[in-house]
């Protein structure tokens, strides 16, 4: 814990406090602030900070400067009269506020107490008041931490409510990440890949509810009681196991267990050559489903389709490595490694459809986050998806990869609907497919169907914050504000730093006629451009036009190339239709992903009777 002026930086828990109030700060901005605070009074260059914090990741210098701006705004600092961060032109930054290391102070006080004998009663009255105040503050923080933890835990379980306490469907299953028991502990990519493939195989079986990867992998390495796992995921059965690989030999142990009583429905151990791994995967999935069918589904169960895979073992291992890195996140390093491993897999087996499909998905992601040029990125991704489909017309991931290009790159809604339908026929239990189907329904204006499909996605992947956020946003758009707030709060329970949640809650409060409460909510939004967008709306609702204009000027100055849709949004809400259409056109030319929301977005209500609105919908190929 480090203190400076009225702030405390809790490096252990990644929190910033002002007095007894927690200050919202984005994770990367926190990392930059922490580095500056840990090097007080010393000039640090931008390159030094980037090398220390993200040595293997490319960070745009403009993005880094935005972190500095965000930190200054959070601290209330001014570049011309700095109290915290001093800019040394063309050289770097210096943290100039005095920093107190509370942990060191505590250790020193404890050591002093241990060395000194107990003071006389009279001397005790003269104990240094600063030390007394420190221990008082330390005690208060500790007590508050316990209270907050209890409150959050209580709210989390209460908010989950009936969904986690009621009996789950008997035909529901979660595949937990298989443990890596290999001697070198270097086969995590292999054990994760096996688990993910089993999830995909079981998702192909109609009549079986399979929890999505994101939620199931929350329990990786946690050794949690299976009754708790079943309660949190809403499943009656768990498939778990381990992988032990040594050279070309692999031993896979798998067991299917009921979560309510720990009863084992089926178990098996496989000792095979690595060349047999495809057959083992199919065998495990088939055996688990047959056990469910026999014990639970009666005669209604559907056997797992037997997929014939032609890839050689080396290509499959490269594919698993690519899959492992693509699941880690959106850093340039991870995406580049994922792409390199898909290239390796394809080089080893030109006809390996899963590698082509994964390569397409990685390239789409790289284009969307700006790592590659957008047009070329989507072109290459489309080629790979079509190649995957040509090689295997029964590959759901290939159709999903194509659908994402058609949605984000082409705005081809009919083509995307066709691709998603084909994927759904192949994997009827996939949470990601339900989410994409929900998105397509939302863009076409069918909110009731969009909500229904998103609820199914949440049921299949209940621990994904972004799924709860999407559901909350849909309920807000539909005017179901109370339900929306419940879903959005669940997203915060799962990830207190989730972006867009506070912004959406703020929009709901504006719609309910509570602009002052909205402004307070929006101030918690960790995403800077999201916060600015919300401030423009809330200030306008409060008739504080000067403040609304100032926030709008800030949004345009910093994000004119990335937030064109949001700028059009706020102009429409403020009744400035000409400027709104001007920014919509700019967002359209920039291929801003938000533009596709225009048909259902409540903030564009004032434009819906304008002929230009209808023309814009036609240009977006959306229903009029």
XYZ file of N, CA, C and O in Angstrom, residues 209-300:
368
model
N -27.642 -29.948 -22.628
C -27.208 -28.568 -22.389
C -25.751 -28.598 -21.947
O -25.401 -29.195 -20.931
N -24.886 -27.947 -22.719
C -23.451 -27.947 -22.454
C -22.999 -26.529 -22.120
O -23.193 -25.607 -22.907
N -22.395 -26.346 -20.961
C -21.909 -25.031 -20.555
C -20.747 -24.616 -21.442
O -19.884 -25.427 -21.794
N -20.716 -23.330 -21.821
C -19.672 -22.811 -22.692
C -18.302 -22.805 -22.050
O -18.145 -22.888 -20.829
N -17.292 -22.675 -22.910
C -15.902 -22.734 -22.473
C -15.572 -21.683 -21.426
O -14.934 -21.979 -20.416
N -15.984 -20.432 -21.644
C -15.587 -19.343 -20.755
C -15.998 -19.607 -19.315
O -15.218 -19.394 -18.379
N -17.227 -20.054 -19.111
C -17.698 -20.312 -17.748
C -17.049 -21.557 -17.162
O -16.633 -21.568 -15.997
N -16.931 -22.622 -17.954
C -16.332 -23.855 -17.447
C -14.879 -23.641 -17.048
O -14.409 -24.174 -16.030
N -14.158 -22.836 -17.816
C -12.736 -22.619 -17.546
C -12.501 -21.675 -16.371
O -11.357 -21.463 -15.972
N -13.570 -21.090 -15.800
C -13.424 -20.297 -14.579
C -12.909 -21.162 -13.424
O -12.341 -20.647 -12.458
N -13.111 -22.475 -13.516
C -12.757 -23.375 -12.414
C -11.412 -24.059 -12.632
O -11.078 -25.010 -11.944
N -10.651 -23.554 -13.566
C -9.350 -24.141 -13.874
C -8.416 -24.059 -12.669
O -8.168 -22.982 -12.125
N -7.932 -25.208 -12.226
C -6.972 -25.271 -11.138
C -7.520 -24.929 -9.769
O -6.751 -24.727 -8.832
N -8.863 -24.869 -9.611
C -9.420 -24.415 -8.335
C -9.834 -25.549 -7.407
O -10.075 -25.329 -6.223
N -9.978 -26.766 -7.911
C -10.326 -27.922 -7.073
C -11.538 -27.633 -6.186
O -11.553 -27.918 -4.993
N -12.560 -27.038 -6.767
C -13.741 -26.632 -6.010
C -14.715 -27.802 -5.854
O -14.792 -28.693 -6.706
N -15.469 -27.786 -4.761
C -16.485 -28.812 -4.515
C -17.452 -28.867 -5.696
O -17.958 -27.839 -6.146
N -17.710 -30.068 -6.195
C -18.530 -30.215 -7.397
C -19.962 -29.739 -7.176
O -20.638 -29.329 -8.126
N -20.436 -29.766 -5.935
C -21.778 -29.241 -5.676
C -21.816 -27.733 -5.912
O -22.795 -27.197 -6.438
N -20.717 -27.052 -5.529
C -20.629 -25.618 -5.793
C -20.516 -25.348 -7.285
O -21.115 -24.393 -7.805
N -19.736 -26.176 -7.969
C -19.598 -26.026 -9.420
C -20.963 -26.185 -10.089
O -21.356 -25.371 -10.937
N -21.686 -27.226 -9.680
C -23.006 -27.459 -10.268
C -23.957 -26.305 -9.997
O -24.746 -25.907 -10.864
N -23.881 -25.730 -8.781
C -24.753 -24.620 -8.420
C -24.436 -23.370 -9.232
O -25.329 -22.709 -9.766
N -23.137 -23.050 -9.355
C -22.754 -21.830 -10.057
C -22.987 -21.914 -11.558
O -23.312 -20.914 -12.202
N -22.814 -23.102 -12.115
C -22.979 -23.261 -13.558
C -24.378 -23.721 -13.940
O -24.729 -23.707 -15.122
N -25.175 -24.134 -12.955
C -26.529 -24.591 -13.250
C -26.558 -25.903 -14.001
O -27.351 -26.087 -14.938
N -25.670 -26.838 -13.622
C -25.612 -28.133 -14.313
C -25.759 -29.272 -13.308
O -25.423 -29.135 -12.135
N -26.254 -30.394 -13.819
C -26.435 -31.575 -12.976
C -25.265 -32.542 -13.075
O -25.129 -33.439 -12.248
N -24.411 -32.352 -14.098
C -23.319 -33.295 -14.340
C -22.041 -32.552 -14.713
O -22.093 -31.480 -15.321
N -20.919 -33.154 -14.348
C -19.616 -32.592 -14.680
C -18.751 -33.681 -15.293
O -18.706 -34.807 -14.785
N -18.087 -33.341 -16.395
C -17.082 -34.223 -16.984
C -15.726 -33.623 -16.670
O -15.444 -32.480 -17.036
N -14.893 -34.351 -15.957
C -13.566 -33.856 -15.612
C -12.548 -34.952 -15.830
O -12.894 -36.127 -16.007
N -11.288 -34.579 -15.792
C -10.266 -35.592 -16.015
C -8.876 -35.013 -15.975
O -8.651 -33.887 -15.509
N -7.923 -35.770 -16.491
C -6.526 -35.351 -16.483
C -5.816 -35.894 -17.713
O -6.269 -36.850 -18.345
N -4.705 -35.242 -18.015
C -3.867 -35.647 -19.145
C -2.444 -35.793 -18.636
O -1.923 -34.909 -17.950
N -1.829 -36.910 -18.943
C -0.416 -37.118 -18.620
C 0.290 -37.550 -19.899
O 0.003 -38.635 -20.421
N 1.136 -36.684 -20.391
C 1.818 -36.980 -21.646
C 3.312 -37.100 -21.408
O 3.912 -36.286 -20.713
N 3.895 -38.131 -21.993
C 5.334 -38.354 -21.886
C 5.813 -38.836 -23.247
O 5.558 -39.973 -23.640
N 6.488 -37.951 -23.952
C 6.917 -38.300 -25.304
C 5.723 -38.460 -26.225
O 4.858 -37.589 -26.291
N 5.649 -39.583 -26.885
C 4.560 -39.836 -27.824
C 3.412 -40.609 -27.183
O 2.445 -40.960 -27.861
N 3.527 -40.872 -25.879
C 2.467 -41.597 -25.175
C 1.626 -40.604 -24.377
O 2.132 -39.618 -23.837
N 0.337 -40.869 -24.300
C -0.553 -40.009 -23.529
C -1.544 -40.878 -22.763
O -2.074 -41.861 -23.287
N -1.738 -40.533 -21.507
C -2.759 -41.202 -20.690
C -3.823 -40.167 -20.354
O -3.517 -39.122 -19.775
N -5.056 -40.462 -20.725
C -6.188 -39.568 -20.463
C -7.167 -40.288 -19.550
O -7.617 -41.394 -19.855
N -7.472 -39.652 -18.434
C -8.468 -40.175 -17.505
C -9.663 -39.246 -17.519
O -9.500 -38.027 -17.428
N -10.847 -39.803 -17.648
C -12.069 -38.992 -17.682
C -13.136 -39.656 -16.840
O -13.209 -40.890 -16.764
N -13.962 -38.816 -16.198
C -15.086 -39.361 -15.437
C -16.260 -38.391 -15.474
O -16.087 -37.174 -15.474
N -17.445 -38.956 -15.527
C -18.690 -38.194 -15.551
C -19.343 -38.345 -14.185
O -19.598 -39.469 -13.733
N -19.598 -37.204 -13.525
C -20.054 -37.221 -12.130
C -21.306 -36.377 -11.977
O -21.428 -35.299 -12.563
N -22.246 -36.849 -11.161
C -23.426 -36.056 -10.812
C -23.023 -35.049 -9.737
O -22.357 -35.408 -8.758
N -23.440 -33.803 -9.904
C -22.984 -32.763 -8.985
C -23.733 -32.755 -7.658
O -23.223 -32.237 -6.667
N -24.941 -33.317 -7.600
C -25.707 -33.234 -6.355
C -25.224 -34.217 -5.297
O -25.228 -33.908 -4.103
N -24.760 -35.403 -5.731
C -24.358 -36.414 -4.739
C -22.971 -36.997 -5.000
O -22.519 -37.873 -4.251
N -22.295 -36.534 -6.054
C -20.969 -37.052 -6.349
C -20.967 -38.441 -6.941
O -19.906 -39.060 -7.086
N -22.129 -38.936 -7.342
C -22.225 -40.283 -7.908
C -21.556 -40.316 -9.275
O -21.807 -39.467 -10.134
N -20.702 -41.321 -9.490
C -19.977 -41.448 -10.742
C -20.810 -42.234 -11.750
O -21.125 -43.405 -11.544
N -21.175 -41.575 -12.851
C -21.969 -42.237 -13.883
C -21.104 -43.088 -14.810
O -21.566 -44.096 -15.345
N -19.868 -42.620 -15.022
C -18.981 -43.329 -15.967
C -17.560 -42.837 -15.771
O -17.335 -41.689 -15.402
N -16.582 -43.718 -15.971
C -15.181 -43.310 -15.934
C -14.378 -44.240 -16.835
O -14.784 -45.381 -17.101
N -13.252 -43.728 -17.294
C -12.430 -44.530 -18.204
C -11.032 -43.935 -18.253
O -10.846 -42.713 -18.122
N -10.036 -44.787 -18.427
C -8.660 -44.362 -18.635
C -8.182 -44.885 -19.980
O -8.431 -46.042 -20.330
N -7.507 -44.000 -20.730
C -7.029 -44.352 -22.066
C -5.515 -44.199 -22.108
O -4.980 -43.132 -21.796
N -4.817 -45.252 -22.489
C -3.376 -45.197 -22.730
C -3.161 -45.381 -24.217
O -3.392 -46.472 -24.757
N -2.714 -44.324 -24.881
C -2.618 -44.360 -26.340
C -1.353 -43.670 -26.830
O -0.705 -42.906 -26.115
N -1.058 -43.937 -28.111
C -0.086 -43.138 -28.833
C -0.750 -41.801 -29.180
O -1.964 -41.727 -29.345
N 0.058 -40.764 -29.315
C -0.491 -39.452 -29.621
C -1.245 -39.463 -30.944
O -2.184 -38.700 -31.166
N -0.872 -40.364 -31.844
C -1.552 -40.468 -33.133
C -3.026 -40.823 -32.986
O -3.824 -40.565 -33.886
N -3.401 -41.419 -31.848
C -4.788 -41.862 -31.652
C -5.646 -40.823 -30.959
O -6.786 -41.105 -30.585
N -5.139 -39.595 -30.760
C -5.840 -38.640 -29.909
C -7.217 -38.295 -30.453
O -8.170 -38.094 -29.702
N -7.367 -38.238 -31.777
C -8.672 -37.909 -32.345
C -9.701 -38.973 -31.967
O -10.818 -38.664 -31.564
N -9.300 -40.223 -32.082
C -10.214 -41.315 -31.750
C -10.565 -41.289 -30.273
O -11.713 -41.557 -29.888
N -9.589 -40.935 -29.423
C -9.853 -40.862 -27.985
C -10.866 -39.772 -27.684
O -11.799 -39.969 -26.887
N -10.702 -38.596 -28.295
C -11.658 -37.514 -28.075
C -13.075 -37.946 -28.429
O -14.016 -37.722 -27.669
N -13.221 -38.535 -29.595
C -14.546 -38.989 -30.020
C -15.095 -40.037 -29.064
O -16.279 -40.032 -28.725
N -14.199 -40.914 -28.610
C -14.638 -41.995 -27.727
C -15.109 -41.455 -26.378
O -16.134 -41.898 -25.841
N -14.375 -40.481 -25.830
C -14.779 -39.884 -24.553
C -16.120 -39.182 -24.699
O -17.030 -39.358 -23.875
N -16.265 -38.360 -25.731
C -17.517 -37.634 -25.938
C -18.675 -38.599 -26.134
O -19.770 -38.411 -25.591
N -18.441 -39.642 -26.909
C -19.511 -40.602 -27.172
C -19.899 -41.350 -25.901
O -21.085 -41.538 -25.605
N -18.878 -41.760 -25.128
C -19.160 -42.508 -23.904
C -19.897 -41.650 -22.881
O -20.830 -42.120 -22.215
N -19.487 -40.371 -22.759
C -20.165 -39.484 -21.813
C -21.615 -39.273 -22.210
O -22.530 -39.294 -21.365
N -21.861 -39.103 -23.488
C -23.229 -38.893 -23.954
C -24.064 -40.146 -23.791
O -25.243 -40.080 -23.433
N -23.469 -41.294 -24.065
C -24.216 -42.553 -23.880
C -24.572 -42.760 -22.412
O -25.659 -43.246 -22.096
N -23.650 -42.370 -21.516
C -23.954 -42.480 -20.083
C -25.109 -41.561 -19.717
O -26.010 -41.934 -18.965
N -25.103 -40.347 -20.243
C -26.218 -39.432 -20.014
C -27.502 -40.003 -20.601
O -28.569 -39.938 -19.997
N -27.387 -40.548 -21.792
C -28.574 -41.088 -22.462
C -29.166 -42.240 -21.658
O -30.371 -42.333 -21.455
N -28.289 -43.109 -21.183
C -28.754 -44.280 -20.439
C -29.347 -43.892 -19.098
O -30.422 -44.354 -18.708
N -28.660 -42.995 -18.377
C -29.075 -42.650 -17.020
C -30.142 -41.563 -16.971
O -30.969 -41.538 -16.064
N -30.095 -40.649 -17.942
C -30.887 -39.433 -17.805
C -31.853 -39.174 -18.944
O -32.974 -38.726 -18.731
N -31.413 -39.395 -20.171
C -32.213 -38.963 -21.306
C -33.179 -40.011 -21.834
O -33.948 -39.739 -22.752
N -33.099 -41.206 -21.315
C -33.995 -42.250 -21.818
C -33.700 -42.546 -23.272
O -32.563 -42.688 -23.680
N -34.717 -42.597 -24.079
C -34.533 -42.922 -25.493
C -34.424 -41.690 -26.356
O -34.391 -41.786 -27.575
N -34.410 -40.487 -25.720
C -34.398 -39.256 -26.506
C -32.997 -38.754 -26.816
O -32.829 -37.759 -27.488
